mmCIF file of C-alpha atoms in Angstrom:
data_model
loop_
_atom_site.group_PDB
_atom_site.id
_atom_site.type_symbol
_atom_site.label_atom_id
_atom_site.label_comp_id
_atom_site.label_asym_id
_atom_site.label_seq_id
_atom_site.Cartn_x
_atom_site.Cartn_y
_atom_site.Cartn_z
ATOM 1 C CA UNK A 16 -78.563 -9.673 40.784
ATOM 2 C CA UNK A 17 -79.268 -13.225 39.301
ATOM 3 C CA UNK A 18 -77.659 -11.910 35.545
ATOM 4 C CA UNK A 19 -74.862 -10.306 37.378
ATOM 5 C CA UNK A 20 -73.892 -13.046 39.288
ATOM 6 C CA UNK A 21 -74.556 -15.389 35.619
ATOM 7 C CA UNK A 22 -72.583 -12.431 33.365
ATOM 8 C CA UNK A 23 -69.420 -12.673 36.081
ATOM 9 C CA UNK A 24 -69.327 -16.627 35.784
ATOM 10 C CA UNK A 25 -68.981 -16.509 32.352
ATOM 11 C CA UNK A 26 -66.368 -13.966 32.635
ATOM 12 C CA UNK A 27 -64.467 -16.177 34.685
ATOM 13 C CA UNK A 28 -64.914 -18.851 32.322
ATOM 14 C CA UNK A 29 -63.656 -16.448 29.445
ATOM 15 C CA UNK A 30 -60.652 -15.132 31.732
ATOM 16 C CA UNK A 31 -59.768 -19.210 32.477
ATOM 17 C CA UNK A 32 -59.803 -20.371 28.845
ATOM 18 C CA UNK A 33 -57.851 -17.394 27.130
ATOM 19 C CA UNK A 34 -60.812 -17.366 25.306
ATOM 20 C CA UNK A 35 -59.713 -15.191 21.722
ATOM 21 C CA UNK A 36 -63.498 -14.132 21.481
ATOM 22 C CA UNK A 37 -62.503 -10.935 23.683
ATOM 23 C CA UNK A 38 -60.655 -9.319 20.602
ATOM 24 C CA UNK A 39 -64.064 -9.470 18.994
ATOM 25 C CA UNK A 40 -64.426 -5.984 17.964
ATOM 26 C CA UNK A 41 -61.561 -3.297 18.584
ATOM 27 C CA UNK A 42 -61.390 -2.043 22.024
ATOM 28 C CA UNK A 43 -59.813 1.556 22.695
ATOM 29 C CA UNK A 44 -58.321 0.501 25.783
ATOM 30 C CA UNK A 45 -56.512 -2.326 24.451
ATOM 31 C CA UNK A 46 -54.697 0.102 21.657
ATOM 32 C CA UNK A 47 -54.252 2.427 24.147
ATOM 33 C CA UNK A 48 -52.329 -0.412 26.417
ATOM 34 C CA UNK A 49 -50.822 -1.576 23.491
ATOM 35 C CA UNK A 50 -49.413 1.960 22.709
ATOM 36 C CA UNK A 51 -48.547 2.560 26.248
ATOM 37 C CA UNK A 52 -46.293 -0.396 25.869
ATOM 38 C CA UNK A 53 -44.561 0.996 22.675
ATOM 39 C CA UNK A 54 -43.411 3.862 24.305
ATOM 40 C CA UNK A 55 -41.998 2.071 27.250
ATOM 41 C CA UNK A 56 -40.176 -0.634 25.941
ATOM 42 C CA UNK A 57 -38.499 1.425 22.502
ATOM 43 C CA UNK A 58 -36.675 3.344 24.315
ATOM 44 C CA UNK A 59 -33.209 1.634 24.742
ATOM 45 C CA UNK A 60 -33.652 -0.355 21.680
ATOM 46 C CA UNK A 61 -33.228 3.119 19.840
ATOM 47 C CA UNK A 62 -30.014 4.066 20.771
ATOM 48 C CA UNK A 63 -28.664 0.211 20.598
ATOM 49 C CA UNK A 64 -28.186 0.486 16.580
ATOM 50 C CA UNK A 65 -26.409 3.664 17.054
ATOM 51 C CA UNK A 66 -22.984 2.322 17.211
ATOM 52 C CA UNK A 67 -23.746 -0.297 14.662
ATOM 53 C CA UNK A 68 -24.416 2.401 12.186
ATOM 54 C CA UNK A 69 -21.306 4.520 12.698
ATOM 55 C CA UNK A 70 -19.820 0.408 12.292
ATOM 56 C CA UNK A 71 -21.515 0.179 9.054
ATOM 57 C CA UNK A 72 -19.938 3.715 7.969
ATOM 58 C CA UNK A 73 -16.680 2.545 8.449
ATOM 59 C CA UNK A 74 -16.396 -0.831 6.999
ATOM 60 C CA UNK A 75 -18.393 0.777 3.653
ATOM 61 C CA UNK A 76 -16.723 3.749 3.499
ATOM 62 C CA UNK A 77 -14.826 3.171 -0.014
ATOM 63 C CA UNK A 78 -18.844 2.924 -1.067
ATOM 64 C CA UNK A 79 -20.217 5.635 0.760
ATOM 65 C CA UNK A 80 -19.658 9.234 0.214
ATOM 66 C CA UNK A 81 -19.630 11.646 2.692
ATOM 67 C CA UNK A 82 -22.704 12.805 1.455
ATOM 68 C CA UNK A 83 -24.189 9.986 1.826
ATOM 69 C CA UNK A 84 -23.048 9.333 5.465
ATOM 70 C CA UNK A 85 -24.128 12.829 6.387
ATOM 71 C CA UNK A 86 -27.155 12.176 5.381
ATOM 72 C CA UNK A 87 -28.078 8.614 6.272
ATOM 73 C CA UNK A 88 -26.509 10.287 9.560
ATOM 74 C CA UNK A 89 -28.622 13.260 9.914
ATOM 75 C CA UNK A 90 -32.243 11.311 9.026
ATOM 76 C CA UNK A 91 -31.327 7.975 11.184
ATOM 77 C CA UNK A 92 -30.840 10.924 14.514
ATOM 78 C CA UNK A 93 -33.760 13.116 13.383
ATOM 79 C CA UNK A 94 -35.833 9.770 13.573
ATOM 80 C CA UNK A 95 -34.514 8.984 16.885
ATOM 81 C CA UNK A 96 -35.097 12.584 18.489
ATOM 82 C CA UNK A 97 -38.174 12.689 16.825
ATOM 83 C CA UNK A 98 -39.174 9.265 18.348
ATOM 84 C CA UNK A 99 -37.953 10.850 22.011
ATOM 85 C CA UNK A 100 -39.726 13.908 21.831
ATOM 86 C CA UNK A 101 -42.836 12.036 21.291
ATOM 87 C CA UNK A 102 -42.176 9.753 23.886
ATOM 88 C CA UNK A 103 -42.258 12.846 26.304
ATOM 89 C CA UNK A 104 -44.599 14.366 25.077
ATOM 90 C CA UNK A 105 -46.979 11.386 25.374
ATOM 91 C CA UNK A 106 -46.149 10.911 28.610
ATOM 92 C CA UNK A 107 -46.259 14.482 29.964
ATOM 93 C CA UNK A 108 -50.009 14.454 28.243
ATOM 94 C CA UNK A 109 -51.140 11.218 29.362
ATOM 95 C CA UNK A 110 -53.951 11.230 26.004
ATOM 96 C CA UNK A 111 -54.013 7.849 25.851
ATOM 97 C CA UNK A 112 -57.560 8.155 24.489
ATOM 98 C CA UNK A 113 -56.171 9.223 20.993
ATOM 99 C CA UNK A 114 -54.524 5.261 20.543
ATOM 100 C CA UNK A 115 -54.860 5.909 16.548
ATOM 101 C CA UNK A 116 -52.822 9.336 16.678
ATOM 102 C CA UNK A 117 -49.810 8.035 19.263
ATOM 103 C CA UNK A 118 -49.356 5.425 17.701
ATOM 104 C CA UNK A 119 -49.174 6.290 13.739
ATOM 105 C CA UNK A 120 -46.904 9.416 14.870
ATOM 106 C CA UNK A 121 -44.563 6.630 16.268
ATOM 107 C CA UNK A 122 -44.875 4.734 13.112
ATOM 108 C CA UNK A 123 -43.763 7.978 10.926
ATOM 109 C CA UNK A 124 -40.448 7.860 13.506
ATOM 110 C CA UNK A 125 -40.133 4.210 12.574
ATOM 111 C CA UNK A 126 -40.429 4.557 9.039
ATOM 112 C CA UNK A 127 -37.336 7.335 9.385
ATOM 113 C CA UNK A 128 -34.974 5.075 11.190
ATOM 114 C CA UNK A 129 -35.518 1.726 9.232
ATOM 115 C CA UNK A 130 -35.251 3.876 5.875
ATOM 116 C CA UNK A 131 -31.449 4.923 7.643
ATOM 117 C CA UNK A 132 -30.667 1.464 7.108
ATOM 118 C CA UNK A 133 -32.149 0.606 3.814
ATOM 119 C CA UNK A 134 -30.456 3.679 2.569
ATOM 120 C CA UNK A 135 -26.906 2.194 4.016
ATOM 121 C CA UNK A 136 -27.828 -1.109 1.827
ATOM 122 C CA UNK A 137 -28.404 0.533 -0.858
ATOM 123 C CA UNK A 138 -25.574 3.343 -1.054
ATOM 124 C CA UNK A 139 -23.037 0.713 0.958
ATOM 125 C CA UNK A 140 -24.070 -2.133 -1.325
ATOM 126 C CA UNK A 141 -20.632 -3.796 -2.622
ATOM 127 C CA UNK A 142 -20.731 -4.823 -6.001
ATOM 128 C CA UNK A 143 -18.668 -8.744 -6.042
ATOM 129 C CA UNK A 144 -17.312 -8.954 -2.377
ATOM 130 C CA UNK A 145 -19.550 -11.807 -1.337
ATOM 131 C CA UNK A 146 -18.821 -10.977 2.949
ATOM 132 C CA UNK A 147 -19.467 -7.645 3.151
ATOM 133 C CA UNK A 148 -22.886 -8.379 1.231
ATOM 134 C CA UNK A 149 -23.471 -11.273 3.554
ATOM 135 C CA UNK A 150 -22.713 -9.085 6.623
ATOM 136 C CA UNK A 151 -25.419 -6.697 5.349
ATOM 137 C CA UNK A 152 -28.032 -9.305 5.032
ATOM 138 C CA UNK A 153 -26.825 -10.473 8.839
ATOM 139 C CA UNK A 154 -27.109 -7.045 9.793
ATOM 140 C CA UNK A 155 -30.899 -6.222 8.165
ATOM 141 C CA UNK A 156 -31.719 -9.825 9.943
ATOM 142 C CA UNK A 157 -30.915 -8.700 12.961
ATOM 143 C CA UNK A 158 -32.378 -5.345 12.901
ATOM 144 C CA UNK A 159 -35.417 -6.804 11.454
ATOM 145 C CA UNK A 160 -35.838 -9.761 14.009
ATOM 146 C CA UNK A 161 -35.417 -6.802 16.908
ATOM 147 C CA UNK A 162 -38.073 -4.701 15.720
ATOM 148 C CA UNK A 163 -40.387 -8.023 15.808
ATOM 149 C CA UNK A 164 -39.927 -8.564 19.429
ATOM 150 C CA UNK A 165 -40.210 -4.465 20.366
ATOM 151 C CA UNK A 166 -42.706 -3.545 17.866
ATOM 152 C CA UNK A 167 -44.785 -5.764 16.879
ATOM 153 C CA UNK A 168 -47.305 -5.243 19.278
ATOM 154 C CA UNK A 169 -48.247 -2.519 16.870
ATOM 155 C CA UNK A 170 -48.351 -3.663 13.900
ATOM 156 C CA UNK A 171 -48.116 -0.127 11.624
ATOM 157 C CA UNK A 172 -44.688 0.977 13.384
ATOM 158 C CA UNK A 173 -43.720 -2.488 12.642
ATOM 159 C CA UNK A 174 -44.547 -2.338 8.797
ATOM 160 C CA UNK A 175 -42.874 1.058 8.838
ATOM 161 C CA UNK A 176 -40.036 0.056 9.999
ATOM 162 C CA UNK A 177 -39.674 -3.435 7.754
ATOM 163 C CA UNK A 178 -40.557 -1.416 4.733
ATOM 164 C CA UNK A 179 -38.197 1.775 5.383
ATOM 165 C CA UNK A 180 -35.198 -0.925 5.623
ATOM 166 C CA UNK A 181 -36.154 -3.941 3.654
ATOM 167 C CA UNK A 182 -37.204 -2.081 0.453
ATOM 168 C CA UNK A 183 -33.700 -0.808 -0.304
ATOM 169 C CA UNK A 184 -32.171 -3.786 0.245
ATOM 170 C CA UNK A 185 -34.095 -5.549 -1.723
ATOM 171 C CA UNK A 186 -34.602 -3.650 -4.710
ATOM 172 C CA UNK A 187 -30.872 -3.704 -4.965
ATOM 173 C CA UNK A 188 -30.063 -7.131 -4.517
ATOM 174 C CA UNK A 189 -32.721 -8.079 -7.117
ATOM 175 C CA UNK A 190 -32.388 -5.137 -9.885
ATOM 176 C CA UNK A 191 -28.636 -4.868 -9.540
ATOM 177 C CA UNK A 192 -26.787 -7.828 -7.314
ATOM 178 C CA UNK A 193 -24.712 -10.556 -9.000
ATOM 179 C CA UNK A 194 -26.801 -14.348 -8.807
ATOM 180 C CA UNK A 195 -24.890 -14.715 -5.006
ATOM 181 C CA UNK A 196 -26.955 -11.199 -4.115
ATOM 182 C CA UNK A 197 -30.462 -12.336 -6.038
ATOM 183 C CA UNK A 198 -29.994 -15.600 -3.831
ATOM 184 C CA UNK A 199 -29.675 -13.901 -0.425
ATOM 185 C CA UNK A 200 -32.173 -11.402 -1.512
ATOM 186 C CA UNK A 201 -34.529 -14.381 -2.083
ATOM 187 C CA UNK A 202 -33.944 -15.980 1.071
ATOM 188 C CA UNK A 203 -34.673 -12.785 2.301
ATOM 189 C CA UNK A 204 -37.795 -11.921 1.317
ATOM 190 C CA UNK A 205 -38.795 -15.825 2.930
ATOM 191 C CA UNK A 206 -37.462 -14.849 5.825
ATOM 192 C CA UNK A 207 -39.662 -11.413 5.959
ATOM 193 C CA UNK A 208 -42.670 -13.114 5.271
ATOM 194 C CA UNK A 209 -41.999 -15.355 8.706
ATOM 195 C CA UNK A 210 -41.150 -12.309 10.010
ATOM 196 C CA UNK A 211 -44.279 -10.388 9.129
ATOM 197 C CA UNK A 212 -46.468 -13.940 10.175
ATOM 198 C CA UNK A 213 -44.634 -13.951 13.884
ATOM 199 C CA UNK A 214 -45.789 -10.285 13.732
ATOM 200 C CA UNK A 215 -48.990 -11.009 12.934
ATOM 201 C CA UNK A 216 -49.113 -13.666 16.152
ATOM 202 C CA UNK A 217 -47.074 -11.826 18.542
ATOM 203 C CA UNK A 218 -50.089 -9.080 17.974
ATOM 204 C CA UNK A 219 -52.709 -11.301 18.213
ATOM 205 C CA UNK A 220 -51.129 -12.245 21.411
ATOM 206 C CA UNK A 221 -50.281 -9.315 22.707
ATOM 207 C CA UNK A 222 -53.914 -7.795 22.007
ATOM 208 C CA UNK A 223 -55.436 -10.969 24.053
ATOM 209 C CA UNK A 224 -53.339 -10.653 26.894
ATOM 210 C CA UNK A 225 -54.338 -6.739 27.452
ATOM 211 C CA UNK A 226 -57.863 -7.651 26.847
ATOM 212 C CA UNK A 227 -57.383 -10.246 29.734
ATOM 213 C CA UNK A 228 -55.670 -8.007 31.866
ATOM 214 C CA UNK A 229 -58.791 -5.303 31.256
ATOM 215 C CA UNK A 230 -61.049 -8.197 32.040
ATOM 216 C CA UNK A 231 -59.595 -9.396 35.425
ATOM 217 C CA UNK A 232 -59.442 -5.204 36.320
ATOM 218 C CA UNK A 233 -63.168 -5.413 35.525
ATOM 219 C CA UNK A 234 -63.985 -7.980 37.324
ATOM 220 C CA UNK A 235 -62.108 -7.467 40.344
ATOM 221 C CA UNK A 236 -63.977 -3.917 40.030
ATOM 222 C CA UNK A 237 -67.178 -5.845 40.095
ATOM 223 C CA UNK A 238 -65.766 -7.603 42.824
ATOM 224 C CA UNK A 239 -64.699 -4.135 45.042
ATOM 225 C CA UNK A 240 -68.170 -3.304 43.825
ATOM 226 C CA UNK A 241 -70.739 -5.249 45.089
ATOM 227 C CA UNK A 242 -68.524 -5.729 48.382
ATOM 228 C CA UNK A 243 -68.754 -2.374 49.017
ATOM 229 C CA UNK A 244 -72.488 -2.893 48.175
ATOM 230 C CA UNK A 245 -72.807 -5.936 50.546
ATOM 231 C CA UNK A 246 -70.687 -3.568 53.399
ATOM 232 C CA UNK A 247 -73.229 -0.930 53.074
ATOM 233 C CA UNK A 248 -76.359 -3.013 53.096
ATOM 234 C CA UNK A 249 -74.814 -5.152 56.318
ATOM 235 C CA UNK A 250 -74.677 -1.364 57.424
ATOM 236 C CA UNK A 251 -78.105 0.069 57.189
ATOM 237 C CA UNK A 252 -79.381 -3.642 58.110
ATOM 238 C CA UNK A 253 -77.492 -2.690 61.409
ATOM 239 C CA UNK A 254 -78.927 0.238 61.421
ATOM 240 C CA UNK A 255 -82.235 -0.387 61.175
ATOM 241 C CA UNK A 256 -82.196 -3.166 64.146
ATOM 242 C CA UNK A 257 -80.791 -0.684 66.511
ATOM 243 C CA UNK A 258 -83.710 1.848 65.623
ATOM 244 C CA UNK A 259 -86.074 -0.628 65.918
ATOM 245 C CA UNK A 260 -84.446 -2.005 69.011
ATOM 246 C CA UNK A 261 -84.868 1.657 70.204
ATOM 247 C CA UNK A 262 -87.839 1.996 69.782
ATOM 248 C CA UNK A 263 -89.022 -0.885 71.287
ATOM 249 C CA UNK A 264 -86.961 -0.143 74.551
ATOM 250 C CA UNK A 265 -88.994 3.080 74.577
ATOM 251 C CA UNK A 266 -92.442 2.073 73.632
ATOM 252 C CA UNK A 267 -91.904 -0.959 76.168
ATOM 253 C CA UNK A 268 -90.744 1.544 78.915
ATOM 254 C CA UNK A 269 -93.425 3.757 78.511
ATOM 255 C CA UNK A 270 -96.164 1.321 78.639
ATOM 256 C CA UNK A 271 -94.188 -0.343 81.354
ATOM 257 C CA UNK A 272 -93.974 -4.029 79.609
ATOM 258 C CA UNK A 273 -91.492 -6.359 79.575
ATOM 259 C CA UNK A 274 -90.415 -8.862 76.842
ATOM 260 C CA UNK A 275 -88.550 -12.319 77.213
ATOM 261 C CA UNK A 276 -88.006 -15.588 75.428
ATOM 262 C CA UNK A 277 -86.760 -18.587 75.025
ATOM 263 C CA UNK A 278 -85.193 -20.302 71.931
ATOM 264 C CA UNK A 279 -84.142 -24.175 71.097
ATOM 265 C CA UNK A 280 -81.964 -25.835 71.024
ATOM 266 C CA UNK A 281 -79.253 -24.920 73.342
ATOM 267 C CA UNK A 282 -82.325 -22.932 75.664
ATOM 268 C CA UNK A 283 -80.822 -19.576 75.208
ATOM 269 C CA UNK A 284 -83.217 -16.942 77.139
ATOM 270 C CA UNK A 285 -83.133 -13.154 76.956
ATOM 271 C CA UNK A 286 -84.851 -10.735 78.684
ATOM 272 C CA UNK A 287 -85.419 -7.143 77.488
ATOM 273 C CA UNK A 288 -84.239 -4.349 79.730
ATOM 274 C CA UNK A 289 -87.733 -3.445 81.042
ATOM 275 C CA UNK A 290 -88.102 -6.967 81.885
ATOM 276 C CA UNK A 291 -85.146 -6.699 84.406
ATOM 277 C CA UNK A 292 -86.588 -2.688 86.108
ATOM 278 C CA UNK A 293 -90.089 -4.585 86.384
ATOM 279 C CA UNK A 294 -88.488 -7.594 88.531
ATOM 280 C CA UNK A 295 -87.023 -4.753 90.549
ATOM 281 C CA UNK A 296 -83.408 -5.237 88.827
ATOM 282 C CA UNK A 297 -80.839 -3.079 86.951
ATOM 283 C CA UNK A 298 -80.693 -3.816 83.259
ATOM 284 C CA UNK A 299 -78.371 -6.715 82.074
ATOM 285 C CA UNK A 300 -77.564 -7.179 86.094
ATOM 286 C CA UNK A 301 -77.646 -10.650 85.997
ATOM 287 C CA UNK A 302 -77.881 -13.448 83.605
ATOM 288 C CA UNK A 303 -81.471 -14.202 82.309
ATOM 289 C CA UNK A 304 -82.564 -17.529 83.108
ATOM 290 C CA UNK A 305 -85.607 -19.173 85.169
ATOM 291 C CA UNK A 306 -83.502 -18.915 88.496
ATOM 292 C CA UNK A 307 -83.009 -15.351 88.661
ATOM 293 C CA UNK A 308 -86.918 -14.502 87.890
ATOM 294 C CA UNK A 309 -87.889 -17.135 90.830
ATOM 295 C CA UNK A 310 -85.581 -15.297 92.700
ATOM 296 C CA UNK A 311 -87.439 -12.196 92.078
ATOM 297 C CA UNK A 312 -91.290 -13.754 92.877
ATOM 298 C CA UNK A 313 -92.843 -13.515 96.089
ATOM 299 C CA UNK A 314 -92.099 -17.134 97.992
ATOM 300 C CA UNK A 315 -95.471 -17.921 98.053
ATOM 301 C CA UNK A 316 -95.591 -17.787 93.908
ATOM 302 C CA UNK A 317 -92.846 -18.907 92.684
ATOM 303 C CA UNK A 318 -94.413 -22.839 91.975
ATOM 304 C CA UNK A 319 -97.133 -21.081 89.755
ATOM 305 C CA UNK A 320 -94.346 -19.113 87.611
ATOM 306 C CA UNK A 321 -92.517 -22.104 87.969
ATOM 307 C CA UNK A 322 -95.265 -24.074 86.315
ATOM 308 C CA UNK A 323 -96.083 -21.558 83.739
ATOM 309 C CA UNK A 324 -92.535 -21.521 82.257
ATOM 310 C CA UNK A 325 -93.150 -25.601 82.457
ATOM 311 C CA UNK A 326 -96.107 -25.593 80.420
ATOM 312 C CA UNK A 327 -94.937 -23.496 77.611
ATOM 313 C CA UNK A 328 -91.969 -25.704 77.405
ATOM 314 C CA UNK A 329 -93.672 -28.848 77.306
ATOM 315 C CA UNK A 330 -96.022 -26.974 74.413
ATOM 316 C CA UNK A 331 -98.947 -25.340 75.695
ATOM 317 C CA UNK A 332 -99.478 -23.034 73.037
ATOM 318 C CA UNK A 333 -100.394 -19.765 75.217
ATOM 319 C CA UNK A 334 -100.207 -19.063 78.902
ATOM 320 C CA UNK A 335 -100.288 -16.765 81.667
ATOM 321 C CA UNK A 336 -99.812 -15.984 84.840
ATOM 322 C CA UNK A 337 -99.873 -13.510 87.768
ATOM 323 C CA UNK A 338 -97.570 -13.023 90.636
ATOM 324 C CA UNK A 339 -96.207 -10.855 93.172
ATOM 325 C CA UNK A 340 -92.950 -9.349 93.079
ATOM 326 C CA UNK A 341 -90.900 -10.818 96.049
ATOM 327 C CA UNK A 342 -89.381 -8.039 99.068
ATOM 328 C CA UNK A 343 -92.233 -6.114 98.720
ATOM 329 C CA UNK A 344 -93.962 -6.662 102.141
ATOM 330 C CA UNK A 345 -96.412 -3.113 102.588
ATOM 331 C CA UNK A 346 -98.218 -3.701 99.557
ATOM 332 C CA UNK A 347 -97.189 -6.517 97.254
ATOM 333 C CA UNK A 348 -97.141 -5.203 93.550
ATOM 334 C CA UNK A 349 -98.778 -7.701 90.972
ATOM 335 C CA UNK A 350 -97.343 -8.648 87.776
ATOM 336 C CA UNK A 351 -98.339 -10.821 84.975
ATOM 337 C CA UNK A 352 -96.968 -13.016 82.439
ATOM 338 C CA UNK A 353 -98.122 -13.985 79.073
ATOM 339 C CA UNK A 354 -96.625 -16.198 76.595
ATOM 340 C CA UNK A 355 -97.196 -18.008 73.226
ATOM 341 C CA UNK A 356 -94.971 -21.033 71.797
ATOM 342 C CA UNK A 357 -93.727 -21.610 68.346
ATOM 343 C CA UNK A 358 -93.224 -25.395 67.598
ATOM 344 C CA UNK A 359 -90.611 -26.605 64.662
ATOM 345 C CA UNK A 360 -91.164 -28.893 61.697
ATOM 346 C CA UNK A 361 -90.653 -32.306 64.240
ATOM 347 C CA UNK A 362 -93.279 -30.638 66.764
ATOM 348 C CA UNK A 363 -90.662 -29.683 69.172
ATOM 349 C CA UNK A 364 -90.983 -26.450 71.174
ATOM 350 C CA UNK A 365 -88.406 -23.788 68.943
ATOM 351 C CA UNK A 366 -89.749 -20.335 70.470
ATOM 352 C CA UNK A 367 -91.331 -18.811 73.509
ATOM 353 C CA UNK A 368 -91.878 -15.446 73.467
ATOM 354 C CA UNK A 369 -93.414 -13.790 76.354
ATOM 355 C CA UNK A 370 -95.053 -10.415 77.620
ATOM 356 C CA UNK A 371 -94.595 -8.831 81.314
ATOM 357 C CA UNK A 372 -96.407 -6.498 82.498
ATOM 358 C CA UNK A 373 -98.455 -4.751 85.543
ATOM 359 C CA UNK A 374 -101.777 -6.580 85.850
ATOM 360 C CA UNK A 375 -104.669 -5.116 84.935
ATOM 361 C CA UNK A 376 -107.184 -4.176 87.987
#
């Protein structure tokens, strides 16, 4: 219990400092999180490009063939359907045990699209107009900086992605583009390497902030855990004092004894039911307290009881005493009481606990 108690502290203390020590080792969940995640948030960023693409047919159309936009056409949708069917069907499954398989299928899909693009800046490339080549480098920034913020919490579709579009673009600008197109091409590739860098930390940060998120579900399991163990020890602890309580009502009823006492510091006293059916009462009639058991004693004897409960009060370490039970006139009947004190730490009287019973002939 003592190294639970020790391992959840230090949890805590993990869970408080973002501590980075929890991507130590690769953790199944946290790709399967991670991929879970993909899925969800790709979906509308898919279709956004869509109508920027059809956009980028028509303003290069006098440098793009119609092969060339059927094509770029037909791969950039077969990418996207692909990337929906997948979706469903990792959904419908729910087999988000197989992180590595979801998530380099999505990658493949990611590849497709971004190589629609790189295909458009290669094919669409406009040898010496200086705008449309710098609206082609605005659009691959664009497209590039989205894919950062939806998929770079996977870092494969991400690469897929950058190197289906970027390649193209690239290798044109640098093998064929006037000195404008090598400059933009350079500035480029700079930009791309922040790019891939932000990946890299949006990742890292992504990756800590599932593992945190699996950490605080673990420990509020722990948590739900040992209160449900703590509920069903409290339980059988209940439990177990009402058998025993049973059974001493029985054994005590059988053997026709009573049992009482008296506890500092407020003087609480409690009689056991027996107690009350030997003084002649019903169980729980009455309050228990040193009036009501005078009250019960023959006139004659109450001073004696009275003294006995004195004397144990004031520290006598065992007493007794017999008396007659009071309203009984034919033949009195005798009882007897015996009774030990407990003293506390200061000497102070902290217990009685007394016996009552028939006496003995």
């Amino acid at each position: 219990m003592k190294d639970q108690q020790t391992a959840s502290a230090a949890l805590l203390q993990r869970l408080s400092e973002d501590d980075e020590s929890l991507l130590d080792g690769r953790d199944p969940k946290v790709d399967s999180m991670l991929i879970e995640r993909l899925y969800q948030s790709s979906f509308a960023t898919r279709y956004v490009p869509i109508p920027m693409l059809f956009g980028a047919f028509v303003i290069y159309q006098d440098y793009l063939t119609w092969w060339h936009i059927a094509g770029i056409g037909l791969l950039y949708a077969a990418g996207t359907l692909y990337l929906d069917r997948l979706r469903d069907a990792y959904t419908e499954s729910g087999a988000y045990d197989t992180t590595t398989d979801w998530g380099m299928r999505f990658a493949i899909g990611c590849g497709a699209t971004g190589l629609s693009w790189g295909l458009v800046g290669w094919f669409g490339y406009p040898p010496g107009d200086f705008a449309l080549q710098a609206l082609l480098c605005v659009a691959w920034a664009g497209l590039t900086t989205s894919s950062l913020n939806t998929r770079a919490m996977h870092l494969p579709s991400f690469y897929a992605f950058i190197i289906g579009i970027s390649v193209p673009f690239f290798a044109r600008g640098f093998l064929f583009g006037e000195p404008s197109t090598v400059g933009m091409a350079f500035f480029g590739t700079i930009l791309l390497a922040a790019q891939c860098f932000c990946a890299q930390v949006n990742n890292r940060r992504e990756r800590l902030s599932a593992a945190l998120r699996l950490r605080n579900a673990e420990l509020i399991g722990e948590i739900d855990r040992a209160r449900h163990a703590a509920e069903t020890s409290h339980a059988e602890l209940e439990n177990a004092h009402h058998a025993v309580q049973a059974d001493m009502a029985t054994l005590q009823r059988i053997t026709q004894t009573g049992s009482w006492h008296w506890q500092a510091p407020d003087g609480a006293v409690a009689w056991s039911d027996q107690f009350y059916r030997l003084l002649g009462l019903a169980p729980q009639s009455c309050p228990a307290a040193l009036a009501a058991w005078l009250d019960c004693v023959h006139a004659d004897d109450r001073e004696i009881v009275r003294a006995h409960y004195q004397r144990l009060r004031q520290g006598a370490a065992r007493d007794s005493v017999s008396f007659r039970v009071a309203g009984e006139t034919a033949k009195p009947r005798w009882l007897q009481s015996i009774a030990e004190s407990e003293r506390a730490a200061d000497g102070s009287v902290a217990w009685i606990r007394g016996l009552l019973r028939h006496e003995p002939d």
